[in-house]
PDB file of C-alpha atoms in Angstrom:
ATOM      1  CA  ALA A  27     -35.562  -4.310   7.242  1.00  0.00           C
ATOM      2  CA  ASN A  28     -39.207  -3.501   6.537  1.00  0.00           C
ATOM      3  CA  TYR A  29     -40.095  -7.137   7.171  1.00  0.00           C
ATOM      4  CA  GLY A  30     -38.482  -8.000  10.497  1.00  0.00           C
ATOM      5  CA  VAL A  31     -35.020  -9.146   9.391  1.00  0.00           C
ATOM      6  CA  SER A  32     -32.134  -7.723  11.420  1.00  0.00           C
ATOM      7  CA  ILE A  33     -28.960  -6.871   9.504  1.00  0.00           C
ATOM      8  CA  CYS A  34     -25.333  -6.371  10.531  1.00  0.00           C
ATOM      9  CA  PHE A  35     -23.037  -4.328   8.284  1.00  0.00           C
ATOM     10  CA  SER A  36     -19.365  -5.116   8.771  1.00  0.00           C
ATOM     11  CA  GLY A  37     -16.145  -3.837   7.232  1.00  0.00           C
ATOM     12  CA  GLY A  38     -13.186  -1.574   7.807  1.00  0.00           C
ATOM     13  CA  THR A  39     -13.032   2.150   8.459  1.00  0.00           C
ATOM     14  CA  SER A  40     -14.398   4.256   5.550  1.00  0.00           C
ATOM     15  CA  SER A  41     -15.921   1.218   3.857  1.00  0.00           C
ATOM     16  CA  GLY A  42     -19.329   2.908   3.596  1.00  0.00           C
ATOM     17  CA  LYS A  43     -21.275   1.043   6.289  1.00  0.00           C
ATOM     18  CA  THR A  44     -22.991   4.132   7.682  1.00  0.00           C
ATOM     19  CA  THR A  45     -23.872   5.399   4.207  1.00  0.00           C
ATOM     20  CA  ASP A  46     -25.623   2.129   3.407  1.00  0.00           C
ATOM     21  CA  ILE A  47     -27.457   2.133   6.728  1.00  0.00           C
ATOM     22  CA  ALA A  48     -28.688   5.674   6.027  1.00  0.00           C
ATOM     23  CA  PHE A  49     -29.960   4.577   2.606  1.00  0.00           C
ATOM     24  CA  LEU A  50     -31.701   1.592   4.127  1.00  0.00           C
ATOM     25  CA  LEU A  51     -33.351   3.722   6.803  1.00  0.00           C
ATOM     26  CA  SER A  52     -34.525   6.242   4.212  1.00  0.00           C
ATOM     27  CA  ASN A  53     -36.587   3.440   2.665  1.00  0.00           C
ATOM     28  CA  ILE A  54     -38.185   2.184   5.867  1.00  0.00           C
ATOM     29  CA  GLN A  55     -41.975   2.409   5.814  1.00  0.00           C
ATOM     30  CA  PRO A  56     -43.004   5.788   7.318  1.00  0.00           C
ATOM     31  CA  ASN A  57     -45.327   4.204   9.893  1.00  0.00           C
ATOM     32  CA  LYS A  58     -42.392   2.455  11.602  1.00  0.00           C
ATOM     33  CA  ARG A  59     -40.613   4.132  14.505  1.00  0.00           C
ATOM     34  CA  ILE A  60     -36.834   4.292  14.054  1.00  0.00           C
ATOM     35  CA  VAL A  61     -34.433   4.835  16.961  1.00  0.00           C
ATOM     36  CA  THR A  62     -30.763   5.506  16.171  1.00  0.00           C
ATOM     37  CA  ILE A  63     -27.828   5.528  18.621  1.00  0.00           C
ATOM     38  CA  GLU A  64     -24.446   6.979  17.634  1.00  0.00           C
ATOM     39  CA  GLU A  65     -21.237   8.254  19.182  1.00  0.00           C
ATOM     40  CA  THR A  66     -20.875  10.885  16.446  1.00  0.00           C
ATOM     41  CA  PRO A  67     -23.891  12.128  14.441  1.00  0.00           C
ATOM     42  CA  GLU A  68     -23.563  10.649  10.960  1.00  0.00           C
ATOM     43  CA  LEU A  69     -27.066   9.392  10.242  1.00  0.00           C
ATOM     44  CA  ILE A  70     -28.474  12.729   9.170  1.00  0.00           C
ATOM     45  CA  GLY A  71     -31.241  13.739   6.812  1.00  0.00           C
ATOM     46  CA  LEU A  72     -33.430  10.744   7.645  1.00  0.00           C
ATOM     47  CA  GLU A  73     -36.615  12.793   7.996  1.00  0.00           C
ATOM     48  CA  ARG A  74     -39.076  12.556   5.120  1.00  0.00           C
ATOM     49  CA  THR A  75     -41.482  15.439   4.552  1.00  0.00           C
ATOM     50  CA  ASP A  76     -44.541  16.004   2.412  1.00  0.00           C
ATOM     51  CA  GLY A  77     -45.073  18.944   0.072  1.00  0.00           C
ATOM     52  CA  LYS A  78     -46.057  21.149   3.019  1.00  0.00           C
ATOM     53  CA  GLY A  79     -42.963  20.429   5.103  1.00  0.00           C
ATOM     54  CA  ASN A  80     -44.700  18.064   7.513  1.00  0.00           C
ATOM     55  CA  VAL A  81     -42.536  15.183   8.725  1.00  0.00           C
ATOM     56  CA  GLU A  82     -44.012  11.890   7.531  1.00  0.00           C
ATOM     57  CA  ASN A  83     -41.821   9.327   9.282  1.00  0.00           C
ATOM     58  CA  ARG A  84     -40.921   8.799  12.948  1.00  0.00           C
ATOM     59  CA  ILE A  85     -37.275   9.181  13.920  1.00  0.00           C
ATOM     60  CA  ILE A  86     -35.742   9.351  17.418  1.00  0.00           C
ATOM     61  CA  GLN A  87     -31.968   9.934  17.497  1.00  0.00           C
ATOM     62  CA  PHE A  88     -29.663   9.552  20.508  1.00  0.00           C
ATOM     63  CA  ILE A  89     -26.000  10.467  20.925  1.00  0.00           C
ATOM     64  CA  THR A  90     -23.683   8.936  23.547  1.00  0.00           C
ATOM     65  CA  ARG A  91     -21.845  11.209  25.996  1.00  0.00           C
ATOM     66  CA  GLU A  92     -18.396  10.698  27.459  1.00  0.00           C
ATOM     67  CA  HIS A  93     -17.772  12.370  30.813  1.00  0.00           C
ATOM     68  CA  PRO A  94     -14.861  12.263  33.277  1.00  0.00           C
ATOM     69  CA  THR A  95     -17.352  11.431  36.028  1.00  0.00           C
ATOM     70  CA  ASP A  96     -18.573   7.870  35.590  1.00  0.00           C
ATOM     71  CA  GLU A  97     -22.036   8.702  36.900  1.00  0.00           C
ATOM     72  CA  LEU A  98     -22.489  11.252  34.117  1.00  0.00           C
ATOM     73  CA  ASN A  99     -21.123   9.062  31.352  1.00  0.00           C
ATOM     74  CA  ILE A 100     -23.801   7.817  28.931  1.00  0.00           C
ATOM     75  CA  ASP A 101     -22.626   4.978  26.719  1.00  0.00           C
ATOM     76  CA  MET A 102     -24.347   3.078  23.921  1.00  0.00           C
ATOM     77  CA  ASN A 103     -25.336   0.240  26.227  1.00  0.00           C
ATOM     78  CA  ASP A 104     -27.182   2.679  28.530  1.00  0.00           C
ATOM     79  CA  ILE A 105     -29.060   4.309  25.655  1.00  0.00           C
ATOM     80  CA  LEU A 106     -29.800   0.994  23.954  1.00  0.00           C
ATOM     81  CA  ARG A 107     -31.570  -0.377  27.018  1.00  0.00           C
ATOM     82  CA  PHE A 108     -33.394   2.929  27.600  1.00  0.00           C
ATOM     83  CA  SER A 109     -34.481   3.176  23.949  1.00  0.00           C
ATOM     84  CA  LEU A 110     -36.378  -0.116  24.189  1.00  0.00           C
ATOM     85  CA  ARG A 111     -38.929   1.812  26.272  1.00  0.00           C
ATOM     86  CA  GLN A 112     -39.578   4.032  23.228  1.00  0.00           C
ATOM     87  CA  ASN A 113     -41.198   1.056  21.456  1.00  0.00           C
ATOM     88  CA  PRO A 114     -38.970   1.173  18.363  1.00  0.00           C
ATOM     89  CA  ASP A 115     -39.811  -0.878  15.304  1.00  0.00           C
ATOM     90  CA  VAL A 116     -36.281  -0.430  13.984  1.00  0.00           C
ATOM     91  CA  LEU A 117     -33.342  -0.034  16.385  1.00  0.00           C
ATOM     92  CA  VAL A 118     -30.006   1.225  15.055  1.00  0.00           C
ATOM     93  CA  PRO A 119     -26.985   0.987  17.389  1.00  0.00           C
ATOM     94  CA  SER A 120     -24.395   2.240  14.911  1.00  0.00           C
ATOM     95  CA  GLU A 121     -20.774   1.023  15.185  1.00  0.00           C
ATOM     96  CA  MET A 122     -21.023  -1.441  18.064  1.00  0.00           C
ATOM     97  CA  ARG A 123     -17.751  -1.773  19.959  1.00  0.00           C
ATOM     98  CA  GLY A 124     -18.470  -3.544  23.230  1.00  0.00           C
ATOM     99  CA  ALA A 125     -21.016  -4.768  25.760  1.00  0.00           C
ATOM    100  CA  GLU A 126     -23.939  -3.161  23.919  1.00  0.00           C
ATOM    101  CA  ALA A 127     -23.834  -6.126  21.505  1.00  0.00           C
ATOM    102  CA  LEU A 128     -25.528  -8.327  24.110  1.00  0.00           C
ATOM    103  CA  ALA A 129     -28.416  -5.874  24.494  1.00  0.00           C
ATOM    104  CA  ALA A 130     -28.649  -5.537  20.702  1.00  0.00           C
ATOM    105  CA  GLN A 131     -29.078  -9.273  20.167  1.00  0.00           C
ATOM    106  CA  GLU A 132     -31.597  -9.381  22.999  1.00  0.00           C
ATOM    107  CA  ALA A 133     -33.578  -6.631  21.270  1.00  0.00           C
ATOM    108  CA  ALA A 134     -33.530  -8.596  18.024  1.00  0.00           C
ATOM    109  CA  HIS A 135     -35.124 -11.508  19.885  1.00  0.00           C
ATOM    110  CA  THR A 136     -37.951  -9.430  21.313  1.00  0.00           C
ATOM    111  CA  GLY A 137     -39.704  -8.171  18.208  1.00  0.00           C
ATOM    112  CA  HIS A 138     -37.365  -5.354  17.164  1.00  0.00           C
ATOM    113  CA  THR A 139     -35.577  -5.109  13.837  1.00  0.00           C
ATOM    114  CA  VAL A 140     -31.945  -4.236  14.593  1.00  0.00           C
ATOM    115  CA  ILE A 141     -29.688  -2.646  11.987  1.00  0.00           C
ATOM    116  CA  THR A 142     -26.139  -2.271  13.225  1.00  0.00           C
ATOM    117  CA  SER A 143     -22.515  -2.062  12.114  1.00  0.00           C
ATOM    118  CA  LEU A 144     -19.093  -3.035  13.387  1.00  0.00           C
ATOM    119  CA  HIS A 145     -15.492  -3.468  12.258  1.00  0.00           C
ATOM    120  CA  ALA A 146     -14.491  -6.850  10.817  1.00  0.00           C
ATOM    121  CA  ASN A 147     -12.159  -8.150   8.130  1.00  0.00           C
ATOM    122  CA  ASN A 148     -14.704 -10.368   6.381  1.00  0.00           C
ATOM    123  CA  ALA A 149     -18.300 -11.550   6.604  1.00  0.00           C
ATOM    124  CA  ARG A 150     -17.565 -14.748   8.483  1.00  0.00           C
ATOM    125  CA  GLU A 151     -15.445 -12.996  11.091  1.00  0.00           C
ATOM    126  CA  THR A 152     -18.404 -10.775  11.968  1.00  0.00           C
ATOM    127  CA  HIS A 153     -20.181 -13.410  14.068  1.00  0.00           C
ATOM    128  CA  GLY A 154     -17.048 -13.948  16.173  1.00  0.00           C
ATOM    129  CA  ARG A 155     -16.661 -10.191  16.685  1.00  0.00           C
ATOM    130  CA  ILE A 156     -20.219  -9.961  18.032  1.00  0.00           C
ATOM    131  CA  LEU A 157     -19.542 -12.923  20.317  1.00  0.00           C
ATOM    132  CA  THR A 158     -16.427 -11.213  21.696  1.00  0.00           C
ATOM    133  CA  MET A 159     -18.349  -7.994  22.327  1.00  0.00           C
ATOM    134  CA  CYS A 160     -21.154  -9.872  24.095  1.00  0.00           C
ATOM    135  CA  ARG A 161     -18.509 -11.381  26.383  1.00  0.00           C
ATOM    136  CA  MET A 162     -17.503  -7.827  27.418  1.00  0.00           C
ATOM    137  CA  SER A 163     -20.863  -7.533  29.201  1.00  0.00           C
ATOM    138  CA  GLY A 164     -19.804 -10.186  31.694  1.00  0.00           C
ATOM    139  CA  THR A 165     -22.547 -12.589  30.636  1.00  0.00           C
ATOM    140  CA  LEU A 166     -22.296 -16.152  31.948  1.00  0.00           C
ATOM    141  CA  LEU A 167     -23.933 -17.677  28.872  1.00  0.00           C
ATOM    142  CA  SER A 168     -21.861 -20.367  27.164  1.00  0.00           C
ATOM    143  CA  ASP A 169     -20.195 -19.716  23.817  1.00  0.00           C
ATOM    144  CA  ASP A 170     -22.478 -22.223  22.099  1.00  0.00           C
ATOM    145  CA  LEU A 171     -25.629 -20.614  23.472  1.00  0.00           C
ATOM    146  CA  LEU A 172     -24.378 -17.126  22.630  1.00  0.00           C
ATOM    147  CA  SER A 173     -23.423 -18.245  19.123  1.00  0.00           C
ATOM    148  CA  MET A 174     -26.902 -19.636  18.580  1.00  0.00           C
ATOM    149  CA  LEU A 175     -28.556 -16.457  19.869  1.00  0.00           C
ATOM    150  CA  ILE A 176     -26.357 -14.213  17.702  1.00  0.00           C
ATOM    151  CA  ALA A 177     -27.019 -16.298  14.590  1.00  0.00           C
ATOM    152  CA  GLU A 178     -30.770 -16.071  15.202  1.00  0.00           C
ATOM    153  CA  ALA A 179     -30.581 -12.346  16.028  1.00  0.00           C
ATOM    154  CA  PHE A 180     -28.560 -11.308  12.956  1.00  0.00           C
ATOM    155  CA  PRO A 181     -29.418 -13.683  10.113  1.00  0.00           C
ATOM    156  CA  VAL A 182     -28.014 -11.360   7.448  1.00  0.00           C
ATOM    157  CA  ILE A 183     -24.462  -9.974   7.320  1.00  0.00           C
ATOM    158  CA  VAL A 184     -23.390  -7.426   4.714  1.00  0.00           C
ATOM    159  CA  PHE A 185     -19.626  -7.070   4.301  1.00  0.00           C
ATOM    160  CA  LYS A 186     -18.286  -3.846   2.773  1.00  0.00           C
ATOM    161  CA  LYS A 187     -14.839  -2.825   1.621  1.00  0.00           C
ATOM    162  CA  GLN A 188     -13.040   0.222   0.281  1.00  0.00           C
ATOM    163  CA  MET A 189     -11.280  -0.891  -2.881  1.00  0.00           C
ATOM    164  CA  ALA A 190      -7.869   0.095  -4.240  1.00  0.00           C
ATOM    165  CA  ASP A 191      -9.476   2.773  -6.438  1.00  0.00           C
ATOM    166  CA  ASN A 192     -11.263   4.181  -3.330  1.00  0.00           C
ATOM    167  CA  SER A 193     -14.653   2.937  -4.489  1.00  0.00           C
ATOM    168  CA  ARG A 194     -16.773   1.270  -1.828  1.00  0.00           C
ATOM    169  CA  LYS A 195     -18.444  -2.006  -2.623  1.00  0.00           C
ATOM    170  CA  ILE A 196     -20.593  -4.617  -0.972  1.00  0.00           C
ATOM    171  CA  MET A 197     -18.265  -7.609  -1.203  1.00  0.00           C
ATOM    172  CA  GLU A 198     -20.563 -10.257   0.216  1.00  0.00           C
ATOM    173  CA  ILE A 199     -24.053 -10.773   1.626  1.00  0.00           C
ATOM    174  CA  VAL A 200     -24.276 -13.813   3.879  1.00  0.00           C
ATOM    175  CA  GLU A 201     -27.147 -15.575   5.585  1.00  0.00           C
ATOM    176  CA  VAL A 202     -26.234 -16.980   9.005  1.00  0.00           C
ATOM    177  CA  ALA A 203     -27.966 -19.900  10.694  1.00  0.00           C
ATOM    178  CA  TRP A 204     -27.392 -22.201  13.665  1.00  0.00           C
ATOM    179  CA  GLU A 205     -27.576 -25.788  12.494  1.00  0.00           C
ATOM    180  CA  GLY A 206     -26.114 -29.029  13.810  1.00  0.00           C
ATOM    181  CA  GLY A 207     -24.651 -27.303  16.851  1.00  0.00           C
ATOM    182  CA  LYS A 208     -22.585 -24.767  14.887  1.00  0.00           C
ATOM    183  CA  VAL A 209     -22.822 -21.588  12.851  1.00  0.00           C
ATOM    184  CA  GLN A 210     -23.535 -22.146   9.158  1.00  0.00           C
ATOM    185  CA  TYR A 211     -22.921 -19.518   6.471  1.00  0.00           C
ATOM    186  CA  THR A 212     -24.590 -19.256   3.068  1.00  0.00           C
ATOM    187  CA  THR A 213     -23.213 -16.698   0.619  1.00  0.00           C
ATOM    188  CA  LEU A 214     -26.179 -15.069  -1.134  1.00  0.00           C
ATOM    189  CA  PHE A 215     -24.326 -12.474  -3.220  1.00  0.00           C
ATOM    190  CA  LYS A 216     -20.625 -11.884  -3.788  1.00  0.00           C
ATOM    191  CA  TYR A 217     -18.527  -9.342  -5.663  1.00  0.00           C
ATOM    192  CA  THR A 218     -15.796 -10.931  -7.770  1.00  0.00           C
ATOM    193  CA  VAL A 219     -12.874  -8.691  -8.774  1.00  0.00           C
ATOM    194  CA  TRP A 220     -11.846  -9.138 -12.407  1.00  0.00           C
ATOM    195  CA  GLU A 221      -9.039  -6.619 -12.728  1.00  0.00           C
ATOM    196  CA  ASN A 222      -7.254  -3.691 -11.066  1.00  0.00           C
ATOM    197  CA  VAL A 223      -6.586  -1.117 -13.790  1.00  0.00           C
ATOM    198  CA  THR A 224      -3.481   0.970 -13.041  1.00  0.00           C
ATOM    199  CA  ASP A 225      -1.988   4.168 -14.476  1.00  0.00           C
ATOM    200  CA  GLU A 226       1.595   4.755 -15.624  1.00  0.00           C
ATOM    201  CA  ASN A 227       2.698   5.118 -11.987  1.00  0.00           C
ATOM    202  CA  GLY A 228       1.236   1.779 -10.968  1.00  0.00           C
ATOM    203  CA  ARG A 229      -1.617   3.387  -9.020  1.00  0.00           C
ATOM    204  CA  THR A 230      -4.964   1.616  -9.231  1.00  0.00           C
ATOM    205  CA  VAL A 231      -7.451   3.903 -10.954  1.00  0.00           C
ATOM    206  CA  ARG A 232     -10.298   1.474 -11.520  1.00  0.00           C
ATOM    207  CA  VAL A 233     -11.424  -1.849 -10.113  1.00  0.00           C
ATOM    208  CA  THR A 234     -13.617  -3.922 -12.402  1.00  0.00           C
ATOM    209  CA  GLY A 235     -15.758  -6.839 -11.349  1.00  0.00           C
ATOM    210  CA  LYS A 236     -19.284  -8.126 -10.970  1.00  0.00           C
ATOM    211  CA  HIS A 237     -21.842  -8.923  -8.295  1.00  0.00           C
ATOM    212  CA  GLU A 238     -23.121 -12.471  -8.651  1.00  0.00           C
ATOM    213  CA  LYS A 239     -25.890 -14.407  -6.946  1.00  0.00           C
ATOM    214  CA  HIS A 240     -24.535 -17.523  -5.245  1.00  0.00           C
ATOM    215  CA  GLY A 241     -26.940 -19.107  -2.771  1.00  0.00           C
ATOM    216  CA  ARG A 242     -30.653 -19.160  -2.069  1.00  0.00           C
ATOM    217  CA  ILE A 243     -32.266 -17.495   0.931  1.00  0.00           C
ATOM    218  CA  SER A 244     -33.508 -20.136   3.357  1.00  0.00           C
ATOM    219  CA  ASP A 245     -37.187 -21.008   3.631  1.00  0.00           C
ATOM    220  CA  LYS A 246     -36.989 -20.095   7.322  1.00  0.00           C
ATOM    221  CA  LEU A 247     -35.908 -16.526   6.562  1.00  0.00           C
ATOM    222  CA  LEU A 248     -38.442 -16.188   3.734  1.00  0.00           C
ATOM    223  CA  GLN A 249     -41.179 -17.350   6.109  1.00  0.00           C
ATOM    224  CA  ARG A 250     -40.100 -14.767   8.682  1.00  0.00           C
ATOM    225  CA  MET A 251     -40.379 -12.035   6.059  1.00  0.00           C
ATOM    226  CA  LEU A 252     -43.774 -13.312   4.923  1.00  0.00           C
ATOM    227  CA  GLU A 253     -45.079 -13.314   8.499  1.00  0.00           C
ATOM    228  CA  ASN A 254     -43.884  -9.719   8.874  1.00  0.00           C
ATOM    229  CA  GLY A 255     -45.804  -8.422   5.864  1.00  0.00           C
ATOM    230  CA  ALA A 256     -43.574  -9.049   2.842  1.00  0.00           C
ATOM    231  CA  PRO A 257     -45.629  -9.272  -0.389  1.00  0.00           C
ATOM    232  CA  GLY A 258     -45.804 -12.695  -2.008  1.00  0.00           C
ATOM    233  CA  MET A 259     -44.285 -11.358  -5.243  1.00  0.00           C
ATOM    234  CA  LEU A 260     -41.217 -10.152  -3.321  1.00  0.00           C
ATOM    235  CA  ILE A 261     -40.843 -13.529  -1.623  1.00  0.00           C
ATOM    236  CA  GLN A 262     -40.942 -15.258  -4.990  1.00  0.00           C
ATOM    237  CA  LYS A 263     -38.433 -12.830  -6.501  1.00  0.00           C
ATOM    238  CA  ILE A 264     -35.755 -13.057  -3.807  1.00  0.00           C
ATOM    239  CA  GLY A 265     -36.366 -16.718  -3.000  1.00  0.00           C
ATOM    240  CA  GLY A 266     -35.329 -18.016  -6.383  1.00  0.00           C
ATOM    241  CA  ALA A 267     -32.321 -20.215  -7.013  1.00  0.00           C
ATOM    242  CA  PRO A 268     -28.993 -18.735  -8.139  1.00  0.00           C
ATOM    243  CA  ASP A 269     -28.721 -17.830 -11.818  1.00  0.00           C
TER     244      ASP A 269
END
């Protein structure tokens, strides 16, 4: 996220998407302006202070407002479009549910790093969910054009899941690209379950497994990171072939 790559976290309820976003934001370079948009305040404690209590980073946080009178209702789409005037480096529309997805992908195409989340059953379903939400805006863009724009806007998808033992794990990290007139997926990392350990009542008490590197990040994505300030050593480290 420090180097211009937008990320979409997907998964079910209580899978830990917001927790991971908060961790990611806490490691954003302090000179970058972060704008968050939520329905319920969950991204808290993002401010970083020095030894004297002075805030070192730049955070602007918005909350949506539901109101019986339509004119007084403020939804995520309204705030998302307004927040672009705040010149954010990192834009965080948390838990996208509808038409705001179109504005989010537009923002990702205009120099903003977008970190967002939504509900999906797996990594590859995420792209289709964003497409469906973009359609809620009433856009007349074709499915193929929208699919291409979404793939370019969110090249990295992180899929999370709450396991049978209630632990929360990143199950898959996928790079998305538009090639040959269709969406292409490359699994970069994947969690493989080895065993579900149960107690005498048959209740799962521990899930064992391992995260493994599968694919290689594309040269196109590595070049984007390099152009946005990523150190050469980092590019070499993450751009290696699978083990």
